[in-house]
mmCIF file of C-alpha atoms in Angstrom:
data_model
loop_
_atom_site.group_PDB
_atom_site.id
_atom_site.type_symbol
_atom_site.label_atom_id
_atom_site.label_comp_id
_atom_site.label_asym_id
_atom_site.label_seq_id
_atom_site.Cartn_x
_atom_site.Cartn_y
_atom_site.Cartn_z
ATOM 1 C CA TYR A 1 0.000 0.000 0.000
ATOM 2 C CA GLY A 2 2.740 2.457 0.922
ATOM 3 C CA SER A 3 4.314 2.685 -2.524
ATOM 4 C CA PHE A 4 0.985 3.546 -4.192
ATOM 5 C CA PHE A 5 0.310 6.382 -1.765
ATOM 6 C CA THR A 6 3.882 7.655 -1.856
ATOM 7 C CA SER A 7 3.760 7.828 -5.658
ATOM 8 C CA THR A 8 0.592 9.938 -5.488
ATOM 9 C CA LEU A 9 2.541 12.488 -3.457
ATOM 10 C CA GLY A 10 4.960 13.248 -6.254
ATOM 11 C CA GLY A 11 7.631 11.003 -4.747
ATOM 12 C CA THR A 12 8.661 13.515 -2.071
ATOM 13 C CA LYS A 13 10.461 11.704 0.720
ATOM 14 C CA PRO A 14 9.188 12.586 4.208
ATOM 15 C CA VAL A 15 11.889 14.234 6.305
ATOM 16 C CA ARG A 16 12.016 15.793 9.767
ATOM 17 C CA GLN A 17 10.097 19.011 9.302
ATOM 18 C CA ARG A 18 8.617 21.884 11.342
ATOM 19 C CA ILE A 19 4.838 22.154 11.268
ATOM 20 C CA MET A 20 3.810 25.359 9.493
ATOM 21 C CA LYS A 21 0.566 27.148 10.298
ATOM 22 C CA ASP A 22 -1.597 28.876 7.649
ATOM 23 C CA ASP A 23 -0.208 32.274 8.676
ATOM 24 C CA GLY A 24 3.337 31.161 7.778
ATOM 25 C CA ARG A 25 4.515 30.823 11.388
ATOM 26 C CA PHE A 26 5.785 27.553 12.757
ATOM 27 C CA ALA A 27 3.518 25.710 15.184
ATOM 28 C CA ASN A 28 4.868 26.255 18.682
ATOM 29 C CA VAL A 29 3.650 25.283 22.160
ATOM 30 C CA ASP A 30 3.124 29.019 22.769
ATOM 31 C CA ASN A 31 0.899 29.709 19.709
ATOM 32 C CA ILE A 32 -1.568 26.799 19.848
ATOM 33 C CA GLU A 33 -4.328 26.885 22.463
ATOM 34 C CA PRO A 34 -5.758 23.780 24.157
ATOM 35 C CA ASP A 35 -8.774 22.303 22.304
ATOM 36 C CA SER A 36 -7.694 23.625 18.909
ATOM 37 C CA SER A 37 -6.102 22.330 15.734
ATOM 38 C CA VAL A 38 -3.818 23.317 12.875
ATOM 39 C CA VAL A 39 -4.172 21.877 9.367
ATOM 40 C CA PHE A 40 -0.821 21.426 7.618
ATOM 41 C CA ALA A 41 0.865 19.665 4.721
ATOM 42 C CA PHE A 42 3.411 16.883 5.203
ATOM 43 C CA PRO A 43 5.789 16.480 3.629
ATOM 44 C CA ARG A 44 5.626 20.178 2.805
ATOM 45 C CA THR A 45 7.096 20.999 -0.598
ATOM 46 C CA GLY A 46 6.427 24.736 -0.910
ATOM 47 C CA ASP A 47 4.361 24.047 -4.056
ATOM 48 C CA SER A 48 0.812 25.137 -3.145
ATOM 49 C CA GLU A 49 -0.785 22.639 -5.542
ATOM 50 C CA LEU A 50 1.185 19.655 -4.237
ATOM 51 C CA ASP A 51 0.776 20.750 -0.620
ATOM 52 C CA ALA A 52 -3.026 20.899 -1.046
ATOM 53 C CA GLU A 53 -3.292 17.203 -1.998
ATOM 54 C CA PRO A 54 -5.619 15.383 0.437
ATOM 55 C CA PHE A 55 -3.063 12.649 1.160
ATOM 56 C CA ARG A 56 -0.671 15.355 2.444
ATOM 57 C CA ARG A 57 -3.255 16.923 4.801
ATOM 58 C CA TYR A 58 -2.850 16.440 8.534
ATOM 59 C CA GLN A 59 -4.277 18.031 11.629
ATOM 60 C CA LEU A 60 -2.158 18.832 14.622
ATOM 61 C CA ILE A 61 -4.514 18.756 17.606
ATOM 62 C CA ARG A 62 -3.778 20.297 20.953
ATOM 63 C CA LEU A 63 -6.027 18.267 23.208
ATOM 64 C CA SER A 64 -8.576 19.904 25.510
ATOM 65 C CA GLU A 65 -7.464 20.772 29.037
ATOM 66 C CA GLN A 66 -9.469 17.757 30.247
ATOM 67 C CA LEU A 67 -7.270 15.462 28.114
ATOM 68 C CA GLY A 68 -3.939 17.047 29.053
ATOM 69 C CA GLY A 69 -3.783 19.854 26.506
ATOM 70 C CA ILE A 70 -2.443 22.256 29.142
ATOM 71 C CA ASN A 71 0.839 20.338 29.261
ATOM 72 C CA ASN A 72 3.737 21.885 27.334
ATOM 73 C CA ASP A 73 5.122 18.563 26.142
ATOM 74 C CA VAL A 74 4.304 16.096 23.347
ATOM 75 C CA SER A 75 1.557 14.466 25.442
ATOM 76 C CA ALA A 76 -0.639 17.548 24.781
ATOM 77 C CA PHE A 77 -0.555 17.025 20.999
ATOM 78 C CA LYS A 78 -1.744 14.464 18.454
ATOM 79 C CA VAL A 79 -1.327 14.466 14.669
ATOM 80 C CA TYR A 80 -3.561 12.433 12.340
ATOM 81 C CA SER A 81 -4.029 12.112 8.593
ATOM 82 C CA MET A 82 -7.203 13.975 7.599
ATOM 83 C CA VAL A 83 -8.241 11.186 5.211
ATOM 84 C CA CYS A 84 -11.109 9.271 6.837
ATOM 85 C CA VAL A 85 -10.537 5.521 6.716
ATOM 86 C CA HIS A 86 -14.169 4.950 5.662
ATOM 87 C CA LEU A 87 -14.422 6.529 2.192
ATOM 88 C CA TRP A 88 -11.557 9.049 2.142
ATOM 89 C CA CYS A 89 -13.502 12.223 2.939
ATOM 90 C CA LEU A 90 -11.573 14.802 4.970
ATOM 91 C CA TRP A 91 -12.600 14.956 8.643
ATOM 92 C CA ASP A 92 -12.236 18.028 10.839
ATOM 93 C CA TYR A 93 -11.512 18.710 14.489
ATOM 94 C CA ILE A 94 -14.463 20.457 16.123
ATOM 95 C CA GLU A 95 -13.374 22.567 19.073
ATOM 96 C CA GLY A 96 -15.542 22.447 22.180
ATOM 97 C CA ARG A 97 -17.690 19.566 20.896
ATOM 98 C CA GLU A 98 -18.415 16.891 23.465
ATOM 99 C CA ILE A 99 -18.269 13.236 22.474
ATOM 100 C CA GLU A 100 -18.994 10.155 24.556
ATOM 101 C CA ILE A 101 -16.385 7.415 24.437
ATOM 102 C CA ASN A 102 -16.826 4.277 26.532
ATOM 103 C CA GLY A 103 -19.309 6.043 28.813
ATOM 104 C CA GLU A 104 -17.054 9.062 29.408
ATOM 105 C CA THR A 105 -17.834 12.496 27.974
ATOM 106 C CA ILE A 106 -14.750 14.241 26.632
ATOM 107 C CA ILE A 107 -14.201 17.549 24.842
ATOM 108 C CA GLY A 108 -12.743 17.546 21.346
ATOM 109 C CA ASN A 109 -14.186 15.679 18.405
ATOM 110 C CA LEU A 110 -12.702 14.459 15.138
ATOM 111 C CA GLU A 111 -15.692 14.145 12.826
ATOM 112 C CA CYS A 112 -16.101 13.248 9.172
ATOM 113 C CA PRO A 113 -18.800 15.373 7.483
ATOM 114 C CA CYS A 114 -19.603 12.778 4.810
ATOM 115 C CA HIS A 115 -20.980 9.868 6.837
ATOM 116 C CA GLY A 116 -20.551 10.924 10.464
ATOM 117 C CA SER A 117 -17.586 8.819 11.539
ATOM 118 C CA LYS A 118 -16.087 10.115 14.785
ATOM 119 C CA TYR A 119 -12.644 9.431 16.173
ATOM 120 C CA ASP A 120 -11.144 9.467 19.665
ATOM 121 C CA PRO A 121 -8.721 12.419 19.793
ATOM 122 C CA ASN A 122 -6.445 10.440 22.136
ATOM 123 C CA ASN A 123 -5.614 7.649 19.693
ATOM 124 C CA GLY A 124 -7.391 8.227 16.352
ATOM 125 C CA LEU A 125 -9.600 5.144 16.780
ATOM 126 C CA ALA A 126 -13.078 5.356 15.207
ATOM 127 C CA VAL A 127 -15.739 5.347 17.941
ATOM 128 C CA ALA A 128 -18.923 6.085 15.938
ATOM 129 C CA GLY A 129 -20.221 5.944 12.390
ATOM 130 C CA PRO A 130 -19.229 3.610 9.566
ATOM 131 C CA ALA A 131 -15.478 3.770 10.240
ATOM 132 C CA ALA A 132 -16.160 2.299 13.716
ATOM 133 C CA MET A 133 -17.808 -0.720 12.054
ATOM 134 C CA GLN A 134 -14.663 -1.557 10.082
ATOM 135 C CA THR A 135 -12.209 -4.105 11.428
ATOM 136 C CA GLU A 136 -8.691 -3.202 12.471
ATOM 137 C CA PRO A 137 -6.480 -1.810 11.077
ATOM 138 C CA ASN A 138 -9.152 -0.077 8.933
ATOM 139 C CA ASN A 139 -10.703 1.704 11.929
ATOM 140 C CA ALA A 140 -7.907 4.030 13.060
ATOM 141 C CA LEU A 141 -6.413 7.131 11.450
ATOM 142 C CA PRO A 142 -2.757 7.088 10.447
ATOM 143 C CA ARG A 143 -0.694 9.352 12.691
ATOM 144 C CA LEU A 144 2.530 11.292 12.739
ATOM 145 C CA ASP A 145 4.938 11.389 15.654
ATOM 146 C CA ILE A 146 6.223 14.766 16.781
ATOM 147 C CA GLU A 147 8.997 16.214 18.900
ATOM 148 C CA ILE A 148 9.291 19.621 20.514
ATOM 149 C CA GLU A 149 12.433 21.642 19.890
ATOM 150 C CA ASP A 150 14.102 23.597 22.716
ATOM 151 C CA ASN A 151 12.428 26.791 21.398
ATOM 152 C CA GLY A 152 8.958 25.129 21.511
ATOM 153 C CA ASP A 153 8.573 24.490 17.756
ATOM 154 C CA LEU A 154 6.736 21.268 16.868
ATOM 155 C CA MET A 155 8.598 18.929 14.517
ATOM 156 C CA VAL A 156 7.274 15.944 12.579
ATOM 157 C CA VAL A 157 9.456 12.858 12.898
ATOM 158 C CA PRO A 158 9.811 10.963 9.574
ATOM 159 C CA PRO A 159 7.097 8.279 9.627
ATOM 160 C CA THR A 160 7.245 4.572 8.918
ATOM 161 C CA TRP A 161 4.219 3.957 6.680
ATOM 162 C CA THR A 162 3.164 0.502 7.861
ATOM 163 C CA VAL A 163 -0.042 -0.567 9.637
ATOM 164 C CA THR A 164 1.975 -1.501 12.717
ATOM 165 C CA ARG A 165 3.714 1.900 13.026
ATOM 166 C CA ASN A 166 2.303 5.200 11.705
ATOM 167 C CA GLY A 167 -0.326 3.554 9.506
ATOM 168 C CA VAL A 168 -1.134 3.792 5.814
ATOM 169 C CA ILE A 169 -3.099 6.837 4.627
ATOM 170 C CA GLY A 170 -6.607 5.885 3.518
ATOM 171 C CA PHE A 171 -6.174 2.370 4.932
ATOM 172 C CA GLY A 172 -5.535 2.689 8.684
ATOM 173 C CA ARG A 173 -3.302 1.342 11.422
ATOM 174 C CA TYR A 174 -3.301 -0.909 14.449
ATOM 175 C CA VAL A 175 -3.822 1.059 17.662
#
């Protein structure tokens, strides 16, 4: 699966890269509030057409305070591919929205507008909608690992595109 998806990205090899916000600034622990998200391209090429491809779209989520988003370390952040594992629509993070997961109400919802799949912001696992009916690994969003530089900038670590590591975009991963 990985080679097909990599070829659709123009063959750009993922490298360690700072996350860039829409305003051109780098994502930093000081400029992202809890219970919010930043959409970004990875790997970023600088070509606006290539960087807009759906299979390059990710959301950096700073979890709600309830889920540890007030921490200034990597535990406060999650990064998932925006391609829903159901039928490849692009989901969005909805700030302030409550979702019930295993009987607990949490704040912060990853929701696909096409068919209503919802994902747990903690791990990217589908918890409602058609994606939740799919078997693993097709029920969890691929993710990116990040590190925080000494100055607070958030960096993507080059992924390993397998279902047992970061996942495969459009296919899923084991949680």
